[in-house]
mmCIF file of C-alpha atoms and ligand atoms in Angstrom:
data_model
loop_
_atom_site.group_PDB
_atom_site.id
_atom_site.type_symbol
_atom_site.label_atom_id
_atom_site.label_comp_id
_atom_site.label_asym_id
_atom_site.label_seq_id
_atom_site.Cartn_x
_atom_site.Cartn_y
_atom_site.Cartn_z
ATOM 1 C CA MET A 189 -79.770 -142.664 -104.239
ATOM 2 C CA PRO A 190 -78.617 -143.408 -100.659
ATOM 3 C CA ASP A 191 -80.950 -144.961 -98.117
ATOM 4 C CA THR A 192 -82.721 -142.663 -95.733
ATOM 5 C CA VAL A 193 -81.171 -143.052 -92.294
ATOM 6 C CA HIS A 194 -82.954 -142.681 -89.024
ATOM 7 C CA ARG A 195 -81.480 -142.777 -85.547
ATOM 8 C CA VAL A 196 -82.802 -145.279 -83.043
ATOM 9 C CA ALA A 197 -81.836 -145.473 -79.368
ATOM 10 C CA VAL A 198 -81.334 -149.131 -78.497
ATOM 11 C CA CYS A 199 -79.994 -149.214 -74.930
ATOM 12 C CA SER A 200 -78.322 -147.075 -72.318
ATOM 13 C CA ALA A 201 -74.580 -146.639 -72.649
ATOM 14 C CA SER A 202 -74.166 -147.692 -69.013
ATOM 15 C CA ALA A 203 -75.727 -151.066 -69.884
ATOM 16 C CA LEU A 204 -72.914 -151.737 -72.339
ATOM 17 C CA PRO A 205 -69.582 -151.560 -70.491
ATOM 18 C CA LEU A 206 -66.228 -152.171 -72.142
ATOM 19 C CA GLY A 207 -65.869 -155.767 -73.273
ATOM 20 C CA GLU A 208 -69.602 -156.399 -73.468
ATOM 21 C CA VAL A 209 -71.985 -156.939 -76.364
ATOM 22 C CA ALA A 210 -75.700 -156.179 -76.547
ATOM 23 C CA THR A 211 -78.027 -157.713 -79.105
ATOM 24 C CA VAL A 212 -81.010 -155.581 -79.985
ATOM 25 C CA THR A 213 -83.858 -155.901 -82.459
ATOM 26 C CA PRO A 214 -85.160 -152.482 -83.467
ATOM 27 C CA PRO A 215 -88.751 -152.510 -84.783
ATOM 28 C CA GLY A 216 -88.880 -153.792 -88.351
ATOM 29 C CA HIS A 217 -85.259 -154.823 -88.319
ATOM 30 C CA THR A 218 -83.193 -157.963 -87.884
ATOM 31 C CA ALA A 219 -81.076 -158.489 -84.778
ATOM 32 C CA ILE A 220 -78.061 -156.215 -84.436
ATOM 33 C CA SER A 221 -75.186 -156.727 -82.037
ATOM 34 C CA VAL A 222 -73.399 -153.746 -80.548
ATOM 35 C CA PHE A 223 -69.880 -154.448 -79.337
ATOM 36 C CA HIS A 224 -68.024 -152.204 -76.890
ATOM 37 C CA THR A 225 -64.335 -152.719 -77.587
ATOM 38 C CA GLU A 226 -61.238 -150.744 -76.676
ATOM 39 C CA GLU A 227 -61.509 -149.224 -80.167
ATOM 40 C CA GLY A 228 -65.046 -148.004 -79.478
ATOM 41 C CA LEU A 229 -68.615 -149.075 -80.172
ATOM 42 C CA PHE A 230 -69.443 -151.093 -83.293
ATOM 43 C CA ALA A 231 -72.767 -152.405 -84.560
ATOM 44 C CA ILE A 232 -73.200 -155.239 -87.054
ATOM 45 C CA ASP A 233 -75.942 -157.645 -88.055
ATOM 46 C CA ASP A 234 -75.946 -160.377 -85.442
ATOM 47 C CA THR A 235 -76.401 -163.308 -87.802
ATOM 48 C CA CYS A 236 -73.340 -164.654 -89.576
ATOM 49 C CA THR A 237 -73.538 -164.467 -93.371
ATOM 50 C CA HIS A 238 -72.434 -168.093 -93.689
ATOM 51 C CA GLN A 239 -75.064 -169.882 -91.623
ATOM 52 C CA ASP A 240 -77.344 -169.178 -88.702
ATOM 53 C CA ALA A 241 -74.938 -168.321 -85.905
ATOM 54 C CA SER A 242 -75.113 -165.394 -83.514
ATOM 55 C CA LEU A 243 -71.987 -163.279 -83.763
ATOM 56 C CA ALA A 244 -72.725 -161.931 -80.285
ATOM 57 C CA ASP A 245 -71.590 -165.354 -79.084
ATOM 58 C CA GLY A 246 -68.277 -164.989 -80.923
ATOM 59 C CA TRP A 247 -64.801 -164.137 -79.724
ATOM 60 C CA VAL A 248 -63.748 -160.494 -80.063
ATOM 61 C CA GLU A 249 -60.127 -159.556 -80.640
ATOM 62 C CA ASN A 250 -58.332 -156.783 -82.538
ATOM 63 C CA CYS A 251 -61.574 -155.144 -83.665
ATOM 64 C CA ALA A 252 -62.902 -158.360 -85.185
ATOM 65 C CA VAL A 253 -65.370 -160.989 -84.088
ATOM 66 C CA GLU A 254 -64.866 -164.681 -84.748
ATOM 67 C CA CYS A 255 -68.017 -166.610 -85.582
ATOM 68 C CA PRO A 256 -68.624 -169.258 -82.922
ATOM 69 C CA LEU A 257 -69.723 -171.868 -85.470
ATOM 70 C CA HIS A 258 -67.050 -172.063 -88.199
ATOM 71 C CA GLU A 259 -64.606 -169.384 -87.103
ATOM 72 C CA SER A 260 -64.805 -166.841 -89.918
ATOM 73 C CA CYS A 261 -63.712 -163.470 -88.560
ATOM 74 C CA PHE A 262 -65.561 -160.260 -89.388
ATOM 75 C CA ASP A 263 -64.014 -156.808 -89.108
ATOM 76 C CA LEU A 264 -66.249 -154.842 -86.748
ATOM 77 C CA ARG A 265 -65.479 -151.596 -88.632
ATOM 78 C CA THR A 266 -66.302 -152.796 -92.144
ATOM 79 C CA GLY A 267 -68.151 -156.092 -91.698
ATOM 80 C CA ALA A 268 -65.733 -157.785 -94.090
ATOM 81 C CA PRO A 269 -64.872 -161.423 -93.463
ATOM 82 C CA SER A 270 -61.167 -162.181 -93.292
ATOM 83 C CA GLY A 271 -61.508 -165.777 -94.382
ATOM 84 C CA THR A 272 -63.788 -168.609 -95.359
ATOM 85 C CA PRO A 273 -66.259 -170.153 -95.016
ATOM 86 C CA ALA A 274 -68.046 -166.778 -94.850
ATOM 87 C CA LYS A 275 -67.593 -164.759 -98.046
ATOM 88 C CA THR A 276 -70.189 -162.019 -97.649
ATOM 89 C CA PRO A 277 -69.708 -159.059 -95.303
ATOM 90 C CA VAL A 278 -72.112 -158.504 -92.449
ATOM 91 C CA ARG A 279 -73.889 -155.166 -92.553
ATOM 92 C CA THR A 280 -72.503 -152.464 -90.278
ATOM 93 C CA TYR A 281 -74.237 -149.502 -88.683
ATOM 94 C CA ALA A 282 -72.920 -146.213 -87.348
ATOM 95 C CA VAL A 283 -73.115 -145.978 -83.562
ATOM 96 C CA HIS A 284 -73.374 -142.832 -81.456
ATOM 97 C CA VAL A 285 -73.800 -142.104 -77.777
ATOM 98 C CA VAL A 286 -76.423 -139.393 -77.310
ATOM 99 C CA ASP A 287 -77.492 -138.245 -73.854
ATOM 100 C CA GLY A 288 -76.359 -141.513 -72.311
ATOM 101 C CA ALA A 289 -78.067 -143.713 -74.885
ATOM 102 C CA VAL A 290 -76.532 -145.944 -77.549
ATOM 103 C CA VAL A 291 -78.028 -144.793 -80.846
ATOM 104 C CA LEU A 292 -77.781 -146.552 -84.208
ATOM 105 C CA ASP A 293 -78.136 -145.101 -87.685
ATOM 106 C CA LEU A 294 -80.541 -147.464 -89.423
ATOM 107 C CA PRO A 295 -81.731 -147.444 -93.005
ATOM 108 C CA GLY A 296 -85.402 -146.845 -93.586
ATOM 109 C CA SER A 297 -87.998 -144.147 -93.746
HETATM 110 S S1 LIG B 330 -71.900 -169.863 -89.387
HETATM 111 FE FE1 LIG B 330 -70.409 -168.313 -89.206
HETATM 112 S S2 LIG B 330 -68.703 -169.097 -90.288
HETATM 113 FE FE2 LIG B 330 -70.228 -170.630 -90.502
#
């Protein structure tokens, strides 16, 4: 049975211009980073699945973010790592812009 999804507004779209990233912590949730790339908006868990690094501090290129600590790259669309040392995908979240707000689909009740 799929998770229940609820939509949570996390920031205004104007606060997240192209090329920027915002890290938000919705109530009851871990930190999520929202990246505004030329391909659109993407939201992933902020913490690398290898160790405790913030992916918001990483380098973004070609719809992927490179972890600042050991340089694994994660696809912003799928969360999949493209190489070691990270082996586990980061969780991704659907992103919408609704009435000028950046809104995430989050699991939960
Ligand atoms: S902490 Fe991200 S690759 Fe090691």
